[in-house]
Short mmCIF file of C-alpha atoms in Angstrom, two decimals:
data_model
loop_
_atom_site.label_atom_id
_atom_site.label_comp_id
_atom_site.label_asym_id
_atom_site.label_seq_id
_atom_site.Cartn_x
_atom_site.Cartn_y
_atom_site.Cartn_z
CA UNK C 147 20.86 42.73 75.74
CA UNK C 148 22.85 42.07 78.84
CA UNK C 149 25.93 42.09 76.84
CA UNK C 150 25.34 45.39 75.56
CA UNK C 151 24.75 46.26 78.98
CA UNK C 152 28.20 45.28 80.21
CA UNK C 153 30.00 46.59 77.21
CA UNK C 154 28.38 50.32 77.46
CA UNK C 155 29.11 50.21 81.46
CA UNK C 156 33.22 49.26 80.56
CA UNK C 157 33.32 51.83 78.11
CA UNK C 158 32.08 54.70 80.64
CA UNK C 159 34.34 53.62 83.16
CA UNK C 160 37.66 53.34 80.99
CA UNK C 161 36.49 56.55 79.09
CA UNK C 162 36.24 58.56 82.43
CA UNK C 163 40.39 57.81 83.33
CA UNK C 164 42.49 60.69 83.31
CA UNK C 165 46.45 60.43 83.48
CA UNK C 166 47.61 60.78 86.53
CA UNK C 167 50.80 63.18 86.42
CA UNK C 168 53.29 61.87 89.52
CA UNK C 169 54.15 65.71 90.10
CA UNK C 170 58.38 64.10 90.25
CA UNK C 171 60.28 67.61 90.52
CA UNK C 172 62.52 67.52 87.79
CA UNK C 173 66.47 67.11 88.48
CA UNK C 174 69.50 69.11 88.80
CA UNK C 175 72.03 68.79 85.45
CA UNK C 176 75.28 68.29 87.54
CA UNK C 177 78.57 68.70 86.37
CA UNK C 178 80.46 65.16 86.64
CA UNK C 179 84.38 65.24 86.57
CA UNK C 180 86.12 62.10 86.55
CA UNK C 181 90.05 61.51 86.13
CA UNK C 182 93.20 61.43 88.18
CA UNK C 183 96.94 61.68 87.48
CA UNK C 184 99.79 60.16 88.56
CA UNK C 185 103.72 59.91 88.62
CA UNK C 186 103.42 58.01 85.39
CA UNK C 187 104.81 59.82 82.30
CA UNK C 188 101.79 59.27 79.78
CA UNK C 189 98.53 60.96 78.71
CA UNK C 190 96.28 61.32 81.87
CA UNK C 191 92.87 61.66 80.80
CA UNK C 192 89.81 63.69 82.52
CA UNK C 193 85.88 63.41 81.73
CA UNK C 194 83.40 65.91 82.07
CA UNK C 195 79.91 65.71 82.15
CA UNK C 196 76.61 66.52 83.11
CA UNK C 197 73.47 64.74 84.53
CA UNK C 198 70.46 64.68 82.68
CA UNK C 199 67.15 65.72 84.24
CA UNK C 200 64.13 63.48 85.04
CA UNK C 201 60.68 63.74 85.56
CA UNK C 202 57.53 62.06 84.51
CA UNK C 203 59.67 60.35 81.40
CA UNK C 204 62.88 59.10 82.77
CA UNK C 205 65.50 60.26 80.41
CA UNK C 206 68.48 58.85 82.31
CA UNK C 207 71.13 60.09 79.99
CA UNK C 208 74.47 60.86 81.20
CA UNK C 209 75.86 63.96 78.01
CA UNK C 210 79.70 64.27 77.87
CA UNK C 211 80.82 68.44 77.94
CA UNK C 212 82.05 69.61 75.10
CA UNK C 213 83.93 72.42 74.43
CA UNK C 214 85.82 73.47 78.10
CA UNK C 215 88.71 74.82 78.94
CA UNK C 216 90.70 72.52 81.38
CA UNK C 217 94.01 72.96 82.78
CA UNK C 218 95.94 71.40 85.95
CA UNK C 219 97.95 73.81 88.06
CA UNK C 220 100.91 72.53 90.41
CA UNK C 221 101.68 74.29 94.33
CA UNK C 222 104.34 76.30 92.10
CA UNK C 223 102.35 77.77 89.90
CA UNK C 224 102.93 75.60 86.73
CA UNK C 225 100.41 75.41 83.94
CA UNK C 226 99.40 72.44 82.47
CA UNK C 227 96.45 72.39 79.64
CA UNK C 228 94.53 69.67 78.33
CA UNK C 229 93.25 69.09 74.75
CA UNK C 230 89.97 68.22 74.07
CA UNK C 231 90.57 64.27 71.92
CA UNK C 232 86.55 63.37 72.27
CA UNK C 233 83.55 65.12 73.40
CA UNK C 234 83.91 65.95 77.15
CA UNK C 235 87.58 63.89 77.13
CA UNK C 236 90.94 66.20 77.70
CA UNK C 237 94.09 64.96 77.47
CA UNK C 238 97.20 65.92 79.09
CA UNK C 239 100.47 65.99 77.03
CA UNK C 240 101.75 62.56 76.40
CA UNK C 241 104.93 63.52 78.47
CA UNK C 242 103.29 64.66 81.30
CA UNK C 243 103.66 63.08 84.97
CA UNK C 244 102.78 64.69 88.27
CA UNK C 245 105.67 65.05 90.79
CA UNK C 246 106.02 63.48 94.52
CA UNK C 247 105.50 66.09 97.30
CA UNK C 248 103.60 68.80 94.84
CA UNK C 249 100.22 69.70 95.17
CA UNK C 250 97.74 69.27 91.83
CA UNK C 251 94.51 71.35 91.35
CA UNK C 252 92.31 71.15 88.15
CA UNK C 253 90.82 74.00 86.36
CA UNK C 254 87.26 74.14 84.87
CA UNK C 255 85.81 76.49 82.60
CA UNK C 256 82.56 75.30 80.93
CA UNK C 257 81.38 76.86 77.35
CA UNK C 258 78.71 78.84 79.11
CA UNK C 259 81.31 80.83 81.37
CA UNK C 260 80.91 78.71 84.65
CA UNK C 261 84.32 78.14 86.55
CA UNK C 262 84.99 75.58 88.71
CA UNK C 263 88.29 74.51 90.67
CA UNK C 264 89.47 71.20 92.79
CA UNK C 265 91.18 72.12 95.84
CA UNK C 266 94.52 70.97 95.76
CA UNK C 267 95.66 67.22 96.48
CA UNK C 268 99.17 66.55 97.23
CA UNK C 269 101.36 63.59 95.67
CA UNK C 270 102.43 61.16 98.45
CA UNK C 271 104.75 58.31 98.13
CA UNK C 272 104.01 54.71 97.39
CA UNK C 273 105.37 51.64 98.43
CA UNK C 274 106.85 49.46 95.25
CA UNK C 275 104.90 46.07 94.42
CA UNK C 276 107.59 43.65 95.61
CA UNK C 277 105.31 40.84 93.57
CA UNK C 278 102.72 39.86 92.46
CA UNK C 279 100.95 36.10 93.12
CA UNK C 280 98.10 34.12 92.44
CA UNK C 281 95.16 31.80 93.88
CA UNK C 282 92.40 29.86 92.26
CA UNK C 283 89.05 30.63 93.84
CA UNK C 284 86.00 29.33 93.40
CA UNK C 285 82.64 31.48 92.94
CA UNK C 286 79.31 30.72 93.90
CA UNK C 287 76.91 28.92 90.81
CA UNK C 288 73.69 28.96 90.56
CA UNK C 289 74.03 25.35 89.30
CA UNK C 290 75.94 23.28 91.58
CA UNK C 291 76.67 20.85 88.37
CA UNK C 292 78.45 24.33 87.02
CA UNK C 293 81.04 24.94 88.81
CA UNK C 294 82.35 28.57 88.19
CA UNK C 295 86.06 29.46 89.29
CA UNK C 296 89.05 31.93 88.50
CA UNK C 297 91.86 33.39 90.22
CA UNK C 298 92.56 36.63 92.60
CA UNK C 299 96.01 38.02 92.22
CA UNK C 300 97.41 38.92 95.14
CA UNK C 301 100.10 42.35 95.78
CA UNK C 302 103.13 41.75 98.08
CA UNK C 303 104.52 44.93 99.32
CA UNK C 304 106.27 46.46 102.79
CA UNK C 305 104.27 49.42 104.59
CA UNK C 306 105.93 51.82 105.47
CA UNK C 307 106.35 52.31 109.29
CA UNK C 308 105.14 55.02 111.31
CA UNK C 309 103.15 57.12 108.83
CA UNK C 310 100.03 57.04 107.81
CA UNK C 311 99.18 54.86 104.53
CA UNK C 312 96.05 54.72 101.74
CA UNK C 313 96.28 52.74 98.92
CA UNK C 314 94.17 51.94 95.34
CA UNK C 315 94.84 49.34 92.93
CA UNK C 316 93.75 49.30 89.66
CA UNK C 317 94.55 46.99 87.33
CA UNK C 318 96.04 47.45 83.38
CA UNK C 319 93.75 49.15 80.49
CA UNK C 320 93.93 45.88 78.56
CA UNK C 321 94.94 42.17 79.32
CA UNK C 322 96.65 39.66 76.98
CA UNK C 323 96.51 35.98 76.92
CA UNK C 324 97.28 33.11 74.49
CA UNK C 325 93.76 31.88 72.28
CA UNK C 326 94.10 28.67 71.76
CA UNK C 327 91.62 27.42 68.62
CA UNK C 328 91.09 24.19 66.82
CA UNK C 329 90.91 25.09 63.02
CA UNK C 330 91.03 21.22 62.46
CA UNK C 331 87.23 21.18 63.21
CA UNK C 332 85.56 23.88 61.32
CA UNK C 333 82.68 22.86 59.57
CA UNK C 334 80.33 24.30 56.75
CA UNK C 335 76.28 23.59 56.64
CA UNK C 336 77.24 20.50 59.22
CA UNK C 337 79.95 19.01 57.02
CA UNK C 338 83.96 19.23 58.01
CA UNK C 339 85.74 22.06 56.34
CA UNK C 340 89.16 22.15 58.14
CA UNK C 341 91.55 25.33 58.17
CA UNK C 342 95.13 25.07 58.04
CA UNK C 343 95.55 28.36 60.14
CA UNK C 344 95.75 29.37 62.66
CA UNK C 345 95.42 27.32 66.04
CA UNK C 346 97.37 29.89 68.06
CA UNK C 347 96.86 34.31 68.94
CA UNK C 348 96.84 36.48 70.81
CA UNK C 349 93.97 38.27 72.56
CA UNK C 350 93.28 41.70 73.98
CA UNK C 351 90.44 42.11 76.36
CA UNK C 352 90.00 45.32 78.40
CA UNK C 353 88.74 44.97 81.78
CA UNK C 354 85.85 46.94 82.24
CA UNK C 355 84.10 47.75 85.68
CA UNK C 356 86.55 46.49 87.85
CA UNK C 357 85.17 46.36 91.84
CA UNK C 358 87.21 49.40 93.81
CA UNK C 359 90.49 48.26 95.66
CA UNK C 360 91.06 49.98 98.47
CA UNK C 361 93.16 49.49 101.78
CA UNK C 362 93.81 51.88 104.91
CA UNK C 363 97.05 50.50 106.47
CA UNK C 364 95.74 50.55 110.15
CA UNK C 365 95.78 46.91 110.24
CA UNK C 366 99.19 46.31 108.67
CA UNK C 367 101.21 49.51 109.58
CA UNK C 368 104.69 48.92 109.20
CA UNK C 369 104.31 44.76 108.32
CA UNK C 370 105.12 42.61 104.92
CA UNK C 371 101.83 42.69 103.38
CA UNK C 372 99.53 40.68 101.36
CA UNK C 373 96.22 41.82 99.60
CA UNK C 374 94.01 40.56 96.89
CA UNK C 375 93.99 42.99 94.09
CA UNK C 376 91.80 41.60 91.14
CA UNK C 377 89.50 38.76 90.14
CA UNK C 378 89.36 37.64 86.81
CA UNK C 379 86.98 34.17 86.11
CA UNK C 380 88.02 31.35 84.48
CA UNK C 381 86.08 31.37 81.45
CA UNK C 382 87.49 28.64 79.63
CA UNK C 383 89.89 30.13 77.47
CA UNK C 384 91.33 32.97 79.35
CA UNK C 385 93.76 29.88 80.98
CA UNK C 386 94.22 27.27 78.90
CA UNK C 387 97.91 29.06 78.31
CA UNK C 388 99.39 32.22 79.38
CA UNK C 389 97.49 35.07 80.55
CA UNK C 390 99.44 38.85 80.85
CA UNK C 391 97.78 40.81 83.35
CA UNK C 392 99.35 44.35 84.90
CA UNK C 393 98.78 45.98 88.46
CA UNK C 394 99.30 49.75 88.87
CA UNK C 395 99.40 50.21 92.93
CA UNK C 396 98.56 54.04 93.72
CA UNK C 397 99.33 55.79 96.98
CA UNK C 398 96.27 58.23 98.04
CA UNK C 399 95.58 60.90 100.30
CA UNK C 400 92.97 60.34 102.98
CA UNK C 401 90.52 62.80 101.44
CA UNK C 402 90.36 60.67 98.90
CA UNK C 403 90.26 57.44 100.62
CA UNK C 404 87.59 58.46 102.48
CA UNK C 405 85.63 59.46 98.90
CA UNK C 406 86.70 56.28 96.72
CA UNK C 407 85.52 54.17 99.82
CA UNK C 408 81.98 55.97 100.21
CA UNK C 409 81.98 55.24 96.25
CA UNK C 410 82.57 51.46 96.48
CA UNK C 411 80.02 50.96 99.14
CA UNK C 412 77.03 52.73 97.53
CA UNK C 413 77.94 50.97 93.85
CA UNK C 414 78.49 47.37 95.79
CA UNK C 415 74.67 47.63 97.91
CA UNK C 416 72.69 44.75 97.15
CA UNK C 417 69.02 46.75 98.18
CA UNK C 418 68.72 44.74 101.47
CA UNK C 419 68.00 46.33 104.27
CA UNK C 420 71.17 45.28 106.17
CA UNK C 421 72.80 47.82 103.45
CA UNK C 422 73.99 50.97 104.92
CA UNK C 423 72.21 54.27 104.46
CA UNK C 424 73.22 56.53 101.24
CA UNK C 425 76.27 58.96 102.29
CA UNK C 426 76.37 62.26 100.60
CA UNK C 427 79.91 61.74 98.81
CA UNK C 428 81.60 65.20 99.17
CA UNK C 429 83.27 66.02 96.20
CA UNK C 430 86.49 68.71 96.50
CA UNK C 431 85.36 70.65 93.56
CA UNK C 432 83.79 74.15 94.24
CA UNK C 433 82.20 76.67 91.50
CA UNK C 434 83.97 79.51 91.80
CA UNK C 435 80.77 82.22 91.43
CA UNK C 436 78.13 79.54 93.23
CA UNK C 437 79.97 77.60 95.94
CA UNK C 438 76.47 76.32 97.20
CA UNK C 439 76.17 74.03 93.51
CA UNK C 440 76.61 70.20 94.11
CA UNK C 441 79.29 69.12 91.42
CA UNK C 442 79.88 64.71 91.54
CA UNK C 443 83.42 63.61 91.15
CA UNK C 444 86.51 63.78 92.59
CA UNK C 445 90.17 64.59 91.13
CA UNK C 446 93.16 62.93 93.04
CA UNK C 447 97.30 62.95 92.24
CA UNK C 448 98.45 59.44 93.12
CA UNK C 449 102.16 58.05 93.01
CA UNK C 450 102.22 55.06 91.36
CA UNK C 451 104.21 51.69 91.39
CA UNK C 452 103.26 48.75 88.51
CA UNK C 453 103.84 45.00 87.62
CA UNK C 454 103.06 42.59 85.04
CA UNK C 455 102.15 39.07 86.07
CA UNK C 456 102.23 36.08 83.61
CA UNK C 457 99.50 33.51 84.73
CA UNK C 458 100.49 29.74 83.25
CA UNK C 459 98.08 27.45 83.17
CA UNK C 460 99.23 25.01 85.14
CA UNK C 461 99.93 28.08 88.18
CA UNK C 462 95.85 27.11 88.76
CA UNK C 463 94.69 24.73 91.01
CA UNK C 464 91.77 23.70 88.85
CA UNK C 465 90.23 25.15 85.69
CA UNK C 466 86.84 25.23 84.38
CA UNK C 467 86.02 23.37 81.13
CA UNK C 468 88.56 24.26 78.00
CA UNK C 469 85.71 26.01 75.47
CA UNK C 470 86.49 24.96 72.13
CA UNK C 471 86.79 27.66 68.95
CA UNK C 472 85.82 25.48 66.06
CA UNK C 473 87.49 27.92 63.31
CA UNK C 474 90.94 30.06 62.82
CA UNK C 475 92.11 31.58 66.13
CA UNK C 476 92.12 35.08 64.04
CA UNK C 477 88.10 35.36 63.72
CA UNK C 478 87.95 36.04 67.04
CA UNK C 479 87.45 39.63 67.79
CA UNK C 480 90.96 41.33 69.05
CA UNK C 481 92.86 38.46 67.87
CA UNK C 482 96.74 38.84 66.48
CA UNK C 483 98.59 36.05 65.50
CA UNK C 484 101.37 38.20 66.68
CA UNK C 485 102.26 38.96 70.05
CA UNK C 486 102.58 42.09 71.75
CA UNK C 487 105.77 43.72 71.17
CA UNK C 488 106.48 43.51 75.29
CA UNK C 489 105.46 40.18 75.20
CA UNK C 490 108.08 38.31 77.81
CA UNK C 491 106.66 35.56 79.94
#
């Protein structure tokens, strides 16, 4: 009878539970624009989109805008437009490159009539990558008996004295290095099935996500510098040969210094509370008909100066464990037995 007892009392208490609504005011769709040119004759590419809202159910979706009209205008009135290639991606010509000493403004009009407009950034000079060098670090494991590693590649270039220098560094859509495979030890259902081919390719990886690269020249005005550009970890193939990797150094303006560097701290916080406080990251687009509308993004025109590095392996101080490919190097996803046509180490 007790038991009844207790199971009648849970079943009025869980019964009498209403949802509690949080009351979360739902979110602004903001336009994002994201993209930059530079001196570089090639397609430059810009991405539009838009926020989703939230609320009660977190949607957290970030849509791509179709269907704009998108065009960059230089300080002397020239027209460039963009194709749309992918939803929310426009393409300039594949011929086009932004000039030193003009000023570049982009040109938004969405599909539902709103107009939008970067105020103008002008090209500025950059000093050339004089070379390009390399250093094995080691990174911090978890498991001391796992030793993680890989190297920073370090830009050599002279700052230019008296004048006032910002500077980005991005590195190369794609990377190549040699995959080295043993076919001689495939196996089938535990028993040896050796390949003839192929213990040799060539691999393209694209580095996603690299960290932000920035440097304000107020500690090296006018001096022979030296700044790491890129990490990329030793992951036990990546090295056990030659690895291609390519550097674009871009000159900025401080405007956009000052934005890319607000950027990089917010995305590298860790949530302690030695972090510093959010910064509202100005962007220098305005809508045309509502300049009160917060738009996210920032368009920049950026000189640029490149260089390919070849990495051997034995340029490392020490590598991590080789990571064997039991099969034919060409299984491997992004795998040629041909090398890239530029292919010169």
């Amino acid at each position: 009878m007790k038991l009844f007892h207790w199971i009648f009392l849970m079943l009025v208490v869980t019964g009498c539970i209403d949802p509690y609504n949080l009351g979360v005011e739902e979110g602004e769709q903001l336009l994002i624009v994201d993209g930059f040119i530079t001196t570089e004759p090639k397609t430059h590419l810009i991405r539009l989109a838009r926020s989703d809202t939230y609320g009660n159910v977190f949607e957290g979706i970030v849509r791509p805008f179709a269907r704009a009209e998108v065009h960059i205008r230089d300080n002397e009135g020239n027209i460039t437009f963009l194709s749309e290639i992918q939803d929310g991606i426009y393409a300039t010509p594949s011929d086009f490159a932004a000039a030193i000493g003009k000023s570049y403004s982009i040109n938004i009009q969405l599909f539902d009539g709103r107009k939008y407009i970067s105020f103008p950034e002008e090209v500025r000079p950059v000093t050339p990558i004089d070379s390009l060098t390399i250093r094995t670090i080691p990174i911090p494991s978890e498991n001391p008996l796992l030793p993680r590693s890989g190297i920073e590649i370090i830009s050599h270039f002279k700052d230019p004295e008296d004048e006032k220098n910002f500077y980005q560094w991005l590195p190369g859509a794609v990377s190549v290095y040699v995959l080295i495979a043993n076919p001689e030890l495939h196996t089938t259902m535990g028993q040896p099935t050796p390949k003839e081919c192929c213990p040799r390719c060539f691999r393209t990886e694209r580095i996603t996500r690299p960290s932000i690269q920035l440097a304000d020249d107020v500690n090296f005005n006018g001096n022979q510098t030296r700044l790491p550009v890129l990490f990329i970890e030793d992951n036990g193939l990546r090295f056990r040969e030659t690895y291609r990797a390519e550097i674009s150094q871009l000159s900025l303006s401080e405007k956009a210094y000052r934005f890319l560097l607000l950027a990089k701290q917010q995305i590298e916080t860790e949530g302690t509370i030695f972090d510093p406080l959010p910064a509202n990251i100005r962007s220098n687009f305005v809508n045309i008909d509502n300049p009160e509308e917060t738009i996210l993004g920032y368009f920049y025109a950026s000189d640029v100066s490149k260089q390919v590095i070849y990495i051997k392996s034995t340029d490392l101080e020490f590598k991590q464990n080789v990571r064997i490919v039991p099969d034919d190097c060409r299984v491997v996803e992004f795998s040629n037995i041909n090398p890239p046509d530029d292919w010169n180490p």
